[in-house]
């Protein structure tokens, strides 16, 4: 029987980052993950956007989250030998004078100047898109390559013989006096990081999971050379592969399954055609469910009745920015006994 400090269920961005921070605490981890092309981390653009919504407000705790995310992804780039964190400003279309006025008013507010420019520099968007009324530009934003992160980390886990690539069978998880038995493993603690599948977890399904489906297109736009991200109803996000862009996304609370739909595709193509003045080719059409939570705060904490059984989930629409900070917070709670922030602790339910 192999002993590990932690069994981590799920290796999206949540499980990956938690495993990373627990290993940094010198803990032994074993991950159980059934890779799915419908995992949110495989479909997301990984945008980190400090200014969101129609009212241009700062995202929750962004002053702490963004610097922490940048440091963590840079560390992981070094450790894994891949590029994950791409700093990219976001050009935001302002459709009329009211939006422009609201934007300009916001840029003058304390705490906002560092994130917002009143004048946007369009670069090649000026020649390849239909010009709109006006634009603002967001700084300190980024695109994180979550598929590359999870793939490179999975390869590291394989080299360490620290991953089982199958679905977790909870009927085989046995509670013992000194932790858990699962197959050949004896684990002191189990942490569930299953994204939207957390809703089916027999121990945590009581939590108020939401679930919001998102569809995206990966397109090729030859010679557009977009470096920045553009938000014009949908996002256009440059990807690491030359001429490839992520176009997304839809947002649906009601859905039948995680598969892409014709309706989603035509919505996205229409939004792209509304703005793009260049030929494009659709390469892939993908979909996934975001692990959203009713109160829009992550799920961290221990099961109310079973000691040593934990959850780290609920990263919702913002796994790229929330993941590093809260995975670190969770690891510090598990290893150093630091109290969980009540805003994210599942005791709030
Ligand atoms: C269309 C779309 C666009 C998005 N865009 C952004 C964005 O721009 N910026 C941003 O920050 N966030 C974005 N998100 C949200 C982001 O993707 C999520 O917050 C994040 O990926 C959630 O990560 P996770 O690890 O919790 O879940 P997931 O990525 O879903 O990973 C869960 C993993 O657990 C595995 N698993 C589940 N159950 C089991 C089991 N029983 N046994 C074994 N393995 C299991 C799954 O196969 C999967 O590998 C987007 C999401 C979508 C869908």
XYZ file of C-alpha atoms and ligand atoms in Angstrom:
402
model
C 0.000 0.000 0.000
C 1.382 3.411 -0.984
C 1.050 6.240 1.527
C 0.412 9.804 0.330
C -0.360 12.940 2.280
C -3.018 14.019 -0.209
C -5.232 12.419 -2.806
C -6.448 15.158 -5.156
C -9.480 14.416 -7.323
C -9.479 16.388 -10.602
C -6.624 18.093 -12.425
C -8.075 21.192 -14.016
C -6.524 24.485 -12.978
C -7.839 24.009 -9.404
C -6.306 20.559 -8.822
C -3.107 21.543 -10.642
C -2.484 24.654 -8.574
C -3.403 22.961 -5.307
C -1.027 20.067 -6.079
C 1.679 22.622 -6.914
C 1.334 24.471 -3.598
C 1.085 21.268 -1.540
C 4.246 19.965 -3.206
C 5.877 23.288 -2.331
C 5.009 22.428 1.298
C 6.968 19.179 0.745
C 3.782 17.077 0.808
C 3.326 13.939 -1.255
C 0.305 14.106 -3.565
C -1.407 11.663 -5.864
C -3.919 12.960 -8.407
C -6.888 11.062 -9.844
C -8.089 12.712 -13.043
C -10.176 11.553 -15.972
C -9.149 14.032 -18.664
C -12.116 15.522 -20.494
C -12.126 17.840 -23.488
C -15.196 19.354 -21.797
C -13.250 20.412 -18.701
C -13.521 24.177 -18.256
C -9.735 24.548 -18.073
C -9.385 22.959 -21.531
C -11.878 25.346 -23.156
C -11.297 28.647 -21.319
C -9.304 31.507 -22.805
C -7.780 32.120 -19.374
C -8.338 35.860 -19.543
C -7.413 37.799 -16.436
C -9.446 40.971 -16.610
C -9.350 43.480 -13.748
C -12.241 45.631 -15.070
C -15.481 43.858 -15.874
C -19.180 44.303 -16.475
C -21.252 47.033 -18.001
C -20.344 49.415 -15.203
C -16.593 48.878 -15.514
C -15.992 47.836 -11.929
C -12.927 46.195 -10.489
C -13.221 42.431 -10.118
C -13.426 41.073 -6.569
C -10.041 41.402 -4.767
C -8.232 42.046 -7.995
C -5.451 44.117 -6.397
C -4.298 40.987 -4.556
C -5.256 38.347 -7.099
C -3.452 39.638 -10.185
C 0.062 40.115 -8.747
C -0.242 36.733 -7.023
C -1.385 35.054 -10.233
C 1.452 36.603 -12.219
C 4.087 35.399 -9.722
C 2.603 31.898 -9.552
C 2.340 31.406 -13.319
C 5.878 32.756 -13.810
C 7.151 30.253 -11.214
C 5.309 27.438 -12.967
C 6.698 28.535 -16.340
C 10.196 28.166 -14.889
C 9.448 24.838 -13.230
C 7.668 23.282 -16.216
C 9.584 24.883 -19.091
C 6.498 26.214 -20.890
C 4.897 29.620 -21.471
C 1.643 30.132 -19.604
C 1.224 33.806 -18.763
C 0.870 36.261 -21.654
C 0.452 39.876 -20.586
C -2.041 41.419 -22.983
C -4.043 44.615 -22.695
C -7.746 44.395 -23.456
C -9.311 46.814 -25.917
C -12.889 47.375 -24.968
C -15.426 48.730 -27.431
C -17.506 51.663 -26.173
C -20.649 51.646 -28.266
C -22.009 55.143 -27.607
C -21.357 58.434 -25.815
C -22.914 57.212 -22.572
C -20.525 54.283 -22.420
C -17.617 56.532 -23.281
C -18.561 59.006 -20.549
C -18.943 56.221 -17.998
C -15.554 54.854 -18.977
C -13.856 58.233 -18.712
C -15.496 58.922 -15.351
C -14.276 55.586 -14.042
C -10.693 56.118 -15.211
C -10.546 59.196 -12.969
C -11.562 57.299 -9.819
C -8.988 56.367 -7.210
C -7.852 52.775 -7.514
C -8.832 52.589 -11.181
C -6.168 54.625 -12.962
C -3.633 51.829 -12.920
C -6.038 49.489 -14.744
C -7.708 51.758 -17.315
C -6.510 53.919 -20.185
C -8.832 56.543 -21.593
C -7.335 56.228 -25.071
C -6.921 52.829 -26.674
C -4.198 51.974 -29.162
C -5.828 49.629 -31.654
C -2.713 48.393 -33.482
C -3.783 46.008 -36.250
C -7.394 45.981 -35.044
C -7.574 49.412 -36.734
C -7.167 47.816 -40.162
C -8.870 44.449 -39.627
C -12.064 45.356 -37.774
C -15.029 47.610 -38.347
C -14.421 50.765 -36.356
C -16.819 51.384 -33.472
C -17.834 54.581 -31.667
C -14.890 54.577 -29.278
C -12.597 52.331 -27.245
C -11.067 52.053 -23.795
C -8.063 49.951 -22.879
C -7.533 47.758 -19.810
C -4.035 47.167 -18.485
C -2.616 44.589 -16.040
C -4.733 42.063 -17.914
C -3.437 38.794 -19.305
C -4.218 35.567 -21.066
C -3.154 32.406 -19.281
C -2.733 29.231 -21.265
C -4.559 26.793 -18.980
C -4.437 23.817 -21.413
C -0.632 24.158 -21.586
C -0.379 24.495 -17.803
C -2.506 21.423 -17.096
C -0.792 19.356 -19.816
C 2.740 20.213 -18.649
C 1.809 19.578 -15.021
C 0.182 16.254 -15.961
C 3.415 15.198 -17.680
C 5.349 16.103 -14.521
C 2.917 14.049 -12.403
C 3.341 11.102 -14.809
C 7.126 11.286 -14.430
C 6.653 11.242 -10.643
C 4.175 8.362 -10.925
C 1.766 10.660 -9.088
C -1.340 10.463 -11.273
C -4.021 7.863 -11.983
C -5.829 8.791 -15.176
C -9.266 7.362 -14.540
C -12.527 8.535 -13.067
C -12.635 8.503 -9.278
C -14.900 5.720 -8.053
C -16.244 7.019 -4.746
C -17.793 3.659 -3.900
C -14.197 2.430 -3.457
C -13.139 5.220 -1.098
C -12.943 3.738 2.373
C -12.836 5.788 5.498
C -10.217 4.496 7.948
C -9.173 5.628 11.417
C -6.019 7.160 9.995
C -7.332 8.632 6.735
C -8.625 6.967 3.581
C -7.978 3.853 1.566
C -8.467 3.996 -2.189
C -7.219 1.110 -4.316
C -3.574 0.777 -3.509
C -3.386 4.107 -1.731
C -3.539 5.180 1.849
C -4.118 8.947 1.947
C -4.186 11.160 5.025
C -6.475 13.610 3.295
C -8.622 13.821 0.164
C -9.317 17.092 -1.671
C -12.021 17.197 -4.366
C -11.284 19.588 -7.275
C -13.727 18.368 -9.902
C -14.981 21.598 -11.415
C -18.580 21.368 -12.655
C -18.595 17.588 -11.989
C -18.454 18.477 -8.276
C -22.238 18.571 -8.457
C -22.149 14.756 -8.761
C -19.701 14.270 -5.892
C -21.564 12.175 -3.299
C -20.044 14.134 -0.397
C -20.352 17.691 -1.657
C -23.407 17.710 -3.908
C -25.287 19.513 -1.096
C -23.391 22.718 -1.964
C -25.190 25.264 -4.186
C -23.412 24.520 -7.461
C -24.589 26.606 -10.401
C -23.071 25.602 -13.714
C -22.921 27.843 -16.766
C -22.184 26.417 -20.166
C -19.855 28.259 -22.506
C -19.132 27.634 -26.173
C -16.126 28.958 -28.059
C -14.585 28.913 -31.518
C -10.920 28.583 -32.326
C -10.364 30.374 -35.615
C -7.498 31.158 -37.947
C -7.271 34.751 -39.144
C -4.277 34.905 -41.471
C -1.912 37.848 -41.033
C -4.143 39.755 -38.610
C -1.294 39.969 -36.093
C -3.545 40.901 -33.185
C -1.447 41.130 -30.020
C -4.028 42.524 -27.634
C -7.338 41.038 -26.583
C -10.469 42.723 -27.933
C -13.858 42.759 -26.241
C -16.586 43.670 -28.722
C -19.599 41.717 -27.419
C -17.403 38.602 -27.641
C -13.698 38.363 -26.900
C -11.040 37.913 -29.561
C -8.003 36.423 -27.843
C -4.668 35.714 -29.555
C -3.416 32.188 -28.864
C 0.158 30.904 -28.755
C -0.085 29.379 -32.260
C 0.483 31.950 -35.005
C -2.776 33.273 -36.540
C -4.963 31.300 -34.104
C -7.567 33.133 -32.024
C -10.076 32.176 -29.360
C -13.551 33.629 -29.931
C -15.947 33.427 -27.047
C -18.056 32.883 -25.443
C -21.682 32.028 -24.883
C -23.080 31.928 -21.353
C -26.036 29.627 -20.619
C -27.514 28.525 -17.309
C -29.879 26.158 -19.076
C -28.268 23.450 -21.163
C -28.701 19.786 -22.008
C -25.114 18.586 -22.018
C -21.538 19.826 -22.433
C -21.427 19.334 -26.215
C -21.166 22.256 -28.660
C -24.416 23.252 -30.363
C -25.346 24.735 -33.747
C -27.004 27.638 -31.949
C -23.811 28.416 -30.053
C -21.734 28.308 -33.196
C -23.980 30.616 -35.175
C -24.155 33.082 -32.258
C -20.369 33.257 -32.102
C -19.859 33.452 -35.856
C -22.422 36.223 -36.131
C -20.667 38.237 -33.398
C -17.347 37.736 -35.155
C -18.741 38.762 -38.546
C -20.212 41.907 -36.937
C -16.708 43.201 -36.371
C -14.050 41.322 -38.326
C -13.039 42.765 -41.703
C -10.799 39.901 -42.720
C -11.203 36.297 -43.875
C -11.253 33.648 -41.159
C -11.563 29.892 -40.893
C -13.193 28.025 -38.007
C -10.819 25.300 -36.786
C -12.597 24.012 -33.688
C -15.865 24.525 -31.848
C -15.647 23.633 -28.155
C -17.856 23.755 -25.064
C -17.588 23.258 -21.306
C -19.445 23.975 -18.093
C -18.078 26.654 -15.765
C -18.157 25.628 -12.088
C -20.175 28.621 -10.945
C -21.576 29.130 -7.456
C -24.777 30.950 -6.550
C -22.970 33.547 -4.404
C -20.058 33.799 -6.880
C -17.412 32.852 -4.326
C -15.210 29.751 -4.443
C -15.819 26.627 -2.378
C -12.991 25.921 0.062
C -13.114 23.823 3.179
C -13.686 20.613 5.041
C -16.697 18.338 4.812
C -19.054 19.086 7.741
C -19.060 15.480 8.950
C -15.985 13.763 7.551
C -12.644 14.947 8.868
C -9.841 15.176 6.331
C -12.198 15.319 3.346
C -11.988 18.691 1.604
C -13.162 20.612 -1.425
C -11.446 23.224 -3.580
C -13.865 24.225 -6.329
C -16.260 26.955 -7.452
C -13.759 29.005 -9.455
C -16.668 29.971 -11.697
C -15.923 32.273 -14.594
C -12.516 33.335 -13.253
C -10.356 30.286 -12.591
C -7.263 31.907 -14.116
C -7.197 34.816 -11.664
C -8.812 33.168 -8.608
C -6.957 29.844 -8.878
C -3.431 30.778 -7.730
C -4.411 32.913 -4.740
C -7.050 30.544 -3.377
C -5.038 27.374 -4.026
C -2.229 28.938 -2.005
C -4.730 29.917 0.694
C -6.118 26.365 0.773
C -2.634 24.831 1.009
C -1.730 27.199 3.872
C -4.923 26.169 5.656
C -4.224 22.470 5.170
C -0.549 22.561 6.045
C -0.172 25.442 8.482
C -3.646 25.466 9.996
C -4.289 29.050 8.847
C -8.004 29.863 9.087
C -9.972 29.986 5.865
C -11.326 33.325 4.778
C -15.038 33.190 5.731
C -16.038 34.541 2.307
C -14.809 31.340 0.639
C -15.222 28.807 3.457
C -18.030 26.319 2.732
C -19.182 26.713 6.328
C -21.068 29.740 5.006
C -23.767 27.310 3.769
C -16.167 28.870 -22.343
C -15.424 29.202 -21.095
C -14.622 30.337 -21.063
C -13.929 30.655 -19.900
N -13.088 31.733 -19.932
C -12.377 32.029 -18.829
C -11.457 33.105 -18.854
O -11.249 33.758 -19.882
N -10.792 33.397 -17.704
C -10.952 32.668 -16.575
O -10.311 32.972 -15.572
N -11.808 31.633 -16.532
C -12.518 31.306 -17.626
N -13.389 30.267 -17.591
C -13.604 29.581 -16.300
C -12.488 28.593 -16.013
O -12.388 27.738 -17.098
C -12.809 27.810 -14.740
O -12.950 28.700 -13.659
C -11.703 26.824 -14.392
O -11.166 26.203 -15.515
C -12.242 25.759 -13.442
O -11.203 24.852 -13.183
P -11.452 23.529 -12.348
O -10.133 22.892 -12.196
O -12.235 23.847 -11.129
O -12.419 22.642 -13.251
P -12.132 21.854 -14.622
O -11.213 22.611 -15.483
O -13.445 21.459 -15.188
O -11.342 20.564 -14.169
C -11.935 19.496 -13.457
C -11.113 18.260 -13.733
O -11.572 17.210 -12.889
C -11.803 16.030 -13.641
N -12.806 15.259 -12.931
C -14.054 15.647 -12.578
N -14.662 14.672 -11.879
C -13.782 13.662 -11.774
C -13.818 12.378 -11.160
N -14.891 11.950 -10.478
N -12.735 11.572 -11.264
C -11.620 12.002 -11.932
N -11.534 13.215 -12.528
C -12.592 14.021 -12.452
C -12.238 16.577 -14.996
O -12.110 15.621 -16.012
C -11.277 17.749 -15.153
O -10.041 17.335 -15.668
C -14.066 29.874 -18.740
C -14.843 28.719 -18.786
C -15.515 28.380 -19.951
C -16.325 27.120 -19.991
